Amino acid sequence: MKKILASLLFTTLVLMSGCEKQPEASLTNQSDSALTKQFEAADEKISQYLDQLDHPDTLLEQRKQIICKDWPEVYEQQYSPALIKLAPEYTAEKLQQDFELAANYYKEKDKISCNQ
């Protein structure tokens, strides 16, 4: 009888502790889901900016707005933070270097200076 009671008590404790840990996993999944949505939305915006920069009919003022304001803002405030949290192998420094490389390509191609 003691063995049955002990076994029942042990099983109950295991089940209860297992149930307590599920909300933590659920919160993590929700957090990852929100980060993934943030990353995907930022990635989509950046893709649209790059499409505009690659389109020959995009006006120079629009190009300057994208290169100097819109793209860096989305990249630094939304894209990079989400990517770093989702994939910690990426660092802020590496992502900043990648951004500068891409932005400099468009600045040189379109002869745009963001300091003016």
CSV table of N, CA and C in Angstrom, one decimal:
chain,number,residue,atom,x,y,z
A,1,MET,N,0.8,-1.2,0.0
A,1,MET,CA,0.0,0.0,0.0
A,1,MET,C,0.9,1.3,0.0
A,2,LYS,N,2.0,1.3,0.8
A,2,LYS,CA,2.8,2.4,0.8
A,2,LYS,C,3.5,2.6,-0.5
A,3,LYS,N,3.8,1.5,-1.2
A,3,LYS,CA,4.5,1.6,-2.5
A,3,LYS,C,3.5,2.3,-3.5
A,4,ILE,N,2.3,1.9,-3.5
A,4,ILE,CA,1.3,2.5,-4.4
A,4,ILE,C,1.1,3.9,-4.1
A,5,LEU,N,1.0,4.3,-2.8
A,5,LEU,CA,0.8,5.7,-2.4
A,5,LEU,C,2.1,6.5,-2.8
A,6,ALA,N,3.2,6.0,-2.6
A,6,ALA,CA,4.5,6.7,-3.0
A,6,ALA,C,4.6,6.9,-4.5
A,7,SER,N,4.2,5.8,-5.2
A,7,SER,CA,4.2,5.9,-6.7
A,7,SER,C,3.2,6.9,-7.2
A,8,LEU,N,2.0,6.9,-6.6
A,8,LEU,CA,1.0,7.9,-7.0
A,8,LEU,C,1.4,9.3,-6.7
A,9,LEU,N,2.0,9.5,-5.5
A,9,LEU,CA,2.5,10.8,-5.1
A,9,LEU,C,3.6,11.3,-6.1
A,10,PHE,N,4.5,10.4,-6.4
A,10,PHE,CA,5.6,10.7,-7.3
A,10,PHE,C,5.1,11.1,-8.7
A,11,THR,N,4.1,10.3,-9.2
A,11,THR,CA,3.5,10.6,-10.5
A,11,THR,C,2.8,11.9,-10.5
A,12,THR,N,2.1,12.2,-9.4
A,12,THR,CA,1.4,13.5,-9.3
A,12,THR,C,2.4,14.7,-9.3
A,13,LEU,N,3.5,14.5,-8.6
A,13,LEU,CA,4.5,15.6,-8.5
A,13,LEU,C,5.1,15.8,-9.9
A,14,VAL,N,5.4,14.7,-10.6
A,14,VAL,CA,6.0,14.8,-11.9
A,14,VAL,C,5.1,15.5,-12.9
A,15,LEU,N,3.8,15.1,-12.9
A,15,LEU,CA,2.8,15.7,-13.7
A,15,LEU,C,2.6,17.2,-13.4
A,16,MET,N,2.6,17.5,-12.2
A,16,MET,CA,2.4,18.9,-11.8
A,16,MET,C,3.6,19.8,-12.2
A,17,SER,N,4.8,19.3,-11.9
A,17,SER,CA,5.9,20.1,-12.3
A,17,SER,C,6.0,20.2,-13.8
A,18,GLY,N,5.6,19.2,-14.6
A,18,GLY,CA,5.6,19.3,-16.0
A,18,GLY,C,4.6,20.3,-16.5
A,19,CYS,N,3.5,20.4,-15.8
A,19,CYS,CA,2.4,21.3,-16.2
A,19,CYS,C,2.9,22.8,-15.9
A,20,GLU,N,3.6,22.9,-14.9
A,20,GLU,CA,4.1,24.3,-14.5
A,20,GLU,C,5.1,24.8,-15.5
A,21,LYS,N,5.9,23.9,-16.2
A,21,LYS,CA,6.9,24.4,-17.1
A,21,LYS,C,6.3,24.7,-18.5
A,22,GLN,N,5.2,24.2,-18.8
A,22,GLN,CA,4.6,24.5,-20.1
A,22,GLN,C,4.4,26.0,-20.4
A,23,PRO,N,3.8,26.8,-19.5
A,23,PRO,CA,3.6,28.2,-19.8
A,23,PRO,C,4.9,28.9,-20.1
A,24,GLU,N,6.0,28.5,-19.5
A,24,GLU,CA,7.3,29.1,-19.8
A,24,GLU,C,7.7,28.8,-21.3
A,25,ALA,N,7.5,27.6,-21.7
A,25,ALA,CA,7.8,27.2,-23.1
A,25,ALA,C,6.8,28.0,-24.0
A,26,SER,N,5.6,28.1,-23.6
A,26,SER,CA,4.6,28.8,-24.4
A,26,SER,C,5.0,30.3,-24.6
A,27,LEU,N,5.5,30.9,-23.5
A,27,LEU,CA,5.9,32.3,-23.5
A,27,LEU,C,7.1,32.4,-24.5
A,28,THR,N,8.0,31.5,-24.4
A,28,THR,CA,9.2,31.5,-25.3
A,28,THR,C,8.7,31.4,-26.7
A,29,ASN,N,7.8,30.5,-27.0
A,29,ASN,CA,7.3,30.3,-28.4
A,29,ASN,C,6.6,31.6,-28.9
A,30,GLN,N,5.8,32.2,-28.0
A,30,GLN,CA,5.1,33.4,-28.3
A,30,GLN,C,6.1,34.5,-28.6
A,31,SER,N,7.2,34.6,-27.8
A,31,SER,CA,8.2,35.6,-28.0
A,31,SER,C,8.9,35.4,-29.3
A,32,ASP,N,9.3,34.1,-29.6
A,32,ASP,CA,10.0,33.8,-30.8
A,32,ASP,C,9.0,34.1,-32.0
A,33,SER,N,7.8,33.8,-31.9
A,33,SER,CA,6.8,34.1,-32.9
A,33,SER,C,6.7,35.6,-33.2
A,34,ALA,N,6.7,36.4,-32.2
A,34,ALA,CA,6.6,37.9,-32.3
A,34,ALA,C,7.9,38.4,-33.0
A,35,LEU,N,9.0,37.8,-32.5
A,35,LEU,CA,10.3,38.3,-33.1
A,35,LEU,C,10.4,37.9,-34.6
A,36,THR,N,9.9,36.7,-34.9
A,36,THR,CA,9.9,36.2,-36.3
A,36,THR,C,9.0,37.1,-37.2
A,37,LYS,N,7.9,37.5,-36.6
A,37,LYS,CA,7.0,38.4,-37.4
A,37,LYS,C,7.6,39.8,-37.6
A,38,GLN,N,8.3,40.3,-36.5
A,38,GLN,CA,9.0,41.5,-36.6
A,38,GLN,C,10.1,41.5,-37.7
A,39,PHE,N,10.9,40.4,-37.6
A,39,PHE,CA,11.9,40.2,-38.6
A,39,PHE,C,11.4,40.1,-40.0
A,40,GLU,N,10.3,39.3,-40.2
A,40,GLU,CA,9.8,39.2,-41.5
A,40,GLU,C,9.2,40.5,-42.1
A,41,ALA,N,8.5,41.2,-41.2
A,41,ALA,CA,8.0,42.5,-41.7
A,41,ALA,C,9.1,43.5,-42.0
A,42,ALA,N,10.2,43.5,-41.2
A,42,ALA,CA,11.3,44.4,-41.6
A,42,ALA,C,12.0,43.9,-42.8
A,43,ASP,N,12.1,42.6,-43.0
A,43,ASP,CA,12.8,42.1,-44.2
A,43,ASP,C,12.0,42.4,-45.4
A,44,GLU,N,10.6,42.4,-45.3
A,44,GLU,CA,9.8,42.8,-46.4
A,44,GLU,C,9.9,44.2,-46.8
A,45,LYS,N,10.0,45.1,-45.8
A,45,LYS,CA,10.1,46.5,-46.0
A,45,LYS,C,11.5,46.8,-46.7
A,46,ILE,N,12.5,46.1,-46.2
A,46,ILE,CA,13.8,46.3,-46.8
A,46,ILE,C,13.9,45.8,-48.3
A,47,SER,N,13.2,44.7,-48.5
A,47,SER,CA,13.1,44.2,-49.9
A,47,SER,C,12.4,45.2,-50.8
A,48,GLN,N,11.4,45.8,-50.3
A,48,GLN,CA,10.7,46.8,-51.1
A,48,GLN,C,11.6,48.0,-51.4
A,49,TYR,N,12.3,48.4,-50.4
A,49,TYR,CA,13.3,49.6,-50.6
A,49,TYR,C,14.3,49.2,-51.6
A,50,LEU,N,14.9,48.0,-51.6
A,50,LEU,CA,15.9,47.6,-52.6
A,50,LEU,C,15.3,47.5,-53.9
A,51,ASP,N,14.0,47.0,-54.0
A,51,ASP,CA,13.3,47.0,-55.3
A,51,ASP,C,13.2,48.4,-55.9
A,52,GLN,N,12.8,49.4,-55.0
A,52,GLN,CA,12.7,50.7,-55.5
A,52,GLN,C,14.1,51.3,-55.9
A,53,LEU,N,15.1,51.0,-55.2
A,53,LEU,CA,16.5,51.5,-55.5
A,53,LEU,C,17.0,50.9,-56.8
A,54,ASP,N,16.5,49.6,-57.1
A,54,ASP,CA,16.9,49.0,-58.4
A,54,ASP,C,16.1,49.4,-59.6
A,55,HIS,N,15.0,50.0,-59.3
A,55,HIS,CA,14.1,50.4,-60.4
A,55,HIS,C,14.6,51.7,-61.1
A,56,PRO,N,14.7,51.7,-62.4
A,56,PRO,CA,15.3,52.8,-63.0
A,56,PRO,C,14.4,54.1,-63.0
A,57,ASP,N,13.1,53.9,-62.7
A,57,ASP,CA,12.2,55.1,-62.7
A,57,ASP,C,12.1,55.8,-61.3
A,58,THR,N,12.8,55.2,-60.3
A,58,THR,CA,12.7,55.8,-59.0
A,58,THR,C,13.5,57.1,-59.0
A,59,LEU,N,12.8,58.2,-58.6
A,59,LEU,CA,13.4,59.5,-58.6
A,59,LEU,C,14.6,59.6,-57.6
A,60,LEU,N,15.5,60.5,-57.8
A,60,LEU,CA,16.7,60.7,-57.0
A,60,LEU,C,16.3,61.1,-55.6
A,61,GLU,N,15.3,61.9,-55.4
A,61,GLU,CA,14.9,62.3,-54.0
A,61,GLU,C,14.3,61.1,-53.3
A,62,GLN,N,13.6,60.2,-54.0
A,62,GLN,CA,13.1,59.0,-53.3
A,62,GLN,C,14.2,58.1,-52.9
A,63,ARG,N,15.2,58.0,-53.8
A,63,ARG,CA,16.4,57.2,-53.5
A,63,ARG,C,17.1,57.7,-52.3
A,64,LYS,N,17.3,59.0,-52.2
A,64,LYS,CA,18.0,59.6,-51.1
A,64,LYS,C,17.2,59.3,-49.8
A,65,GLN,N,15.9,59.5,-49.8
A,65,GLN,CA,15.0,59.2,-48.7
A,65,GLN,C,15.2,57.8,-48.2
A,66,ILE,N,15.2,56.8,-49.1
A,66,ILE,CA,15.4,55.4,-48.8
A,66,ILE,C,16.7,55.2,-48.2
A,67,ILE,N,17.8,55.6,-48.9
A,67,ILE,CA,19.2,55.3,-48.5
A,67,ILE,C,19.5,56.0,-47.2
A,68,CYS,N,19.1,57.2,-47.1
A,68,CYS,CA,19.6,58.0,-45.9
A,68,CYS,C,18.7,58.0,-44.7
A,69,LYS,N,17.4,57.6,-44.9
A,69,LYS,CA,16.5,57.7,-43.7
A,69,LYS,C,15.7,56.4,-43.5
A,70,ASP,N,14.9,56.0,-44.5
A,70,ASP,CA,14.0,54.9,-44.3
A,70,ASP,C,14.7,53.5,-44.1
A,71,TRP,N,15.6,53.2,-45.0
A,71,TRP,CA,16.3,51.9,-44.9
A,71,TRP,C,17.1,51.7,-43.6
A,72,PRO,N,18.0,52.7,-43.3
A,72,PRO,CA,18.7,52.6,-42.0
A,72,PRO,C,17.9,52.5,-40.8
A,73,GLU,N,16.8,53.2,-40.8
A,73,GLU,CA,15.9,53.2,-39.6
A,73,GLU,C,15.3,51.8,-39.4
A,74,VAL,N,14.7,51.2,-40.5
A,74,VAL,CA,14.1,49.9,-40.4
A,74,VAL,C,15.2,48.9,-40.0
A,75,TYR,N,16.3,49.0,-40.7
A,75,TYR,CA,17.4,48.0,-40.4
A,75,TYR,C,17.9,48.1,-39.0
A,76,GLU,N,18.1,49.2,-38.5
A,76,GLU,CA,18.7,49.4,-37.1
A,76,GLU,C,17.7,49.2,-36.0
A,77,GLN,N,16.5,49.6,-36.2
A,77,GLN,CA,15.5,49.5,-35.1
A,77,GLN,C,14.6,48.3,-35.1
A,78,GLN,N,14.5,47.6,-36.3
A,78,GLN,CA,13.6,46.4,-36.4
A,78,GLN,C,14.4,45.2,-36.8
A,79,TYR,N,15.0,45.3,-38.0
A,79,TYR,CA,15.6,44.1,-38.6
A,79,TYR,C,16.8,43.5,-37.7
A,80,SER,N,17.8,44.3,-37.5
A,80,SER,CA,18.9,43.8,-36.7
A,80,SER,C,18.6,43.3,-35.3
A,81,PRO,N,17.8,44.1,-34.5
A,81,PRO,CA,17.5,43.5,-33.2
A,81,PRO,C,16.8,42.2,-33.2
A,82,ALA,N,15.9,42.0,-34.1
A,82,ALA,CA,15.1,40.8,-34.2
A,82,ALA,C,16.0,39.7,-34.7
A,83,LEU,N,16.9,39.9,-35.7
A,83,LEU,CA,17.8,38.9,-36.2
A,83,LEU,C,18.8,38.4,-35.1
A,84,ILE,N,19.3,39.4,-34.4
A,84,ILE,CA,20.3,39.0,-33.3
A,84,ILE,C,19.6,38.1,-32.3
A,85,LYS,N,18.4,38.4,-31.9
A,85,LYS,CA,17.7,37.6,-30.9
A,85,LYS,C,17.3,36.2,-31.5
A,86,LEU,N,17.0,36.2,-32.8
A,86,LEU,CA,16.6,34.9,-33.4
A,86,LEU,C,17.8,34.0,-33.7
A,87,ALA,N,18.9,34.7,-34.1
A,87,ALA,CA,20.1,34.0,-34.5
A,87,ALA,C,21.3,34.7,-33.9
A,88,PRO,N,21.6,34.3,-32.6
A,88,PRO,CA,22.7,35.0,-31.9
A,88,PRO,C,24.1,34.9,-32.5
A,89,GLU,N,24.3,34.1,-33.5
A,89,GLU,CA,25.6,34.1,-34.2
A,89,GLU,C,25.8,35.4,-35.0
A,90,TYR,N,24.8,36.1,-35.2
A,90,TYR,CA,24.9,37.5,-35.8
A,90,TYR,C,25.2,38.5,-34.7
A,91,THR,N,26.1,39.4,-35.0
A,91,THR,CA,26.4,40.4,-34.1
A,91,THR,C,26.0,41.8,-34.6
A,92,ALA,N,25.8,42.7,-33.7
A,92,ALA,CA,25.4,44.1,-34.2
A,92,ALA,C,26.5,44.6,-35.1
A,93,GLU,N,27.8,44.4,-34.7
A,93,GLU,CA,28.9,44.9,-35.5
A,93,GLU,C,28.9,44.3,-36.9
A,94,LYS,N,28.7,43.0,-37.1
A,94,LYS,CA,28.7,42.4,-38.4
A,94,LYS,C,27.5,42.8,-39.2
A,95,LEU,N,26.4,43.0,-38.6
A,95,LEU,CA,25.2,43.4,-39.3
A,95,LEU,C,25.4,44.9,-39.8
A,96,GLN,N,26.0,45.7,-38.9
A,96,GLN,CA,26.2,47.1,-39.3
A,96,GLN,C,27.2,47.2,-40.5
A,97,GLN,N,28.2,46.3,-40.5
A,97,GLN,CA,29.2,46.3,-41.6
A,97,GLN,C,28.5,45.9,-42.9
A,98,ASP,N,27.6,44.9,-42.8
A,98,ASP,CA,26.9,44.4,-44.0
A,98,ASP,C,26.0,45.5,-44.5
A,99,PHE,N,25.3,46.2,-43.6
A,99,PHE,CA,24.4,47.3,-44.0
A,99,PHE,C,25.2,48.4,-44.7
A,100,GLU,N,26.3,48.8,-44.1
A,100,GLU,CA,27.2,49.9,-44.7
A,100,GLU,C,27.7,49.5,-46.1
A,101,LEU,N,28.1,48.2,-46.2
A,101,LEU,CA,28.5,47.8,-47.5
A,101,LEU,C,27.4,47.9,-48.6
A,102,ALA,N,26.2,47.5,-48.2
A,102,ALA,CA,25.1,47.6,-49.2
A,102,ALA,C,24.7,49.0,-49.4
A,103,ALA,N,24.6,49.8,-48.4
A,103,ALA,CA,24.2,51.2,-48.5
A,103,ALA,C,25.2,52.0,-49.3
A,104,ASN,N,26.5,51.7,-49.1
A,104,ASN,CA,27.5,52.4,-49.8
A,104,ASN,C,27.5,52.1,-51.3
A,105,TYR,N,27.1,50.9,-51.7
A,105,TYR,CA,27.0,50.5,-53.1
A,105,TYR,C,25.9,51.5,-53.7
A,106,TYR,N,24.8,51.6,-53.1
A,106,TYR,CA,23.7,52.5,-53.7
A,106,TYR,C,24.1,54.0,-53.6
A,107,LYS,N,24.8,54.4,-52.6
A,107,LYS,CA,25.2,55.8,-52.5
A,107,LYS,C,26.2,56.1,-53.7
A,108,GLU,N,27.1,55.2,-53.9
A,108,GLU,CA,28.1,55.4,-55.0
A,108,GLU,C,27.4,55.3,-56.4
A,109,LYS,N,26.5,54.3,-56.5
A,109,LYS,CA,25.8,54.1,-57.8
A,109,LYS,C,25.0,55.3,-58.2
A,110,ASP,N,24.3,55.9,-57.2
A,110,ASP,CA,23.4,57.0,-57.4
A,110,ASP,C,24.0,58.4,-57.1
A,111,LYS,N,25.3,58.4,-56.7
A,111,LYS,CA,26.0,59.6,-56.3
A,111,LYS,C,25.2,60.4,-55.2
A,112,ILE,N,24.9,59.7,-54.2
A,112,ILE,CA,24.1,60.3,-53.1
A,112,ILE,C,25.0,60.4,-51.8
A,113,SER,N,24.8,61.6,-51.2
A,113,SER,CA,25.5,61.9,-50.0
A,113,SER,C,24.4,62.1,-48.9
A,114,CYS,N,24.5,61.4,-47.8
A,114,CYS,CA,23.5,61.6,-46.8
A,114,CYS,C,23.8,62.8,-45.9
A,115,ASN,N,24.9,63.4,-46.0
A,115,ASN,CA,25.3,64.5,-45.1
A,115,ASN,C,24.7,65.8,-45.6
A,116,GLN,N,24.1,65.9,-46.7
A,116,GLN,CA,23.6,67.2,-47.3
A,116,GLN,C,22.2,67.4,-46.9
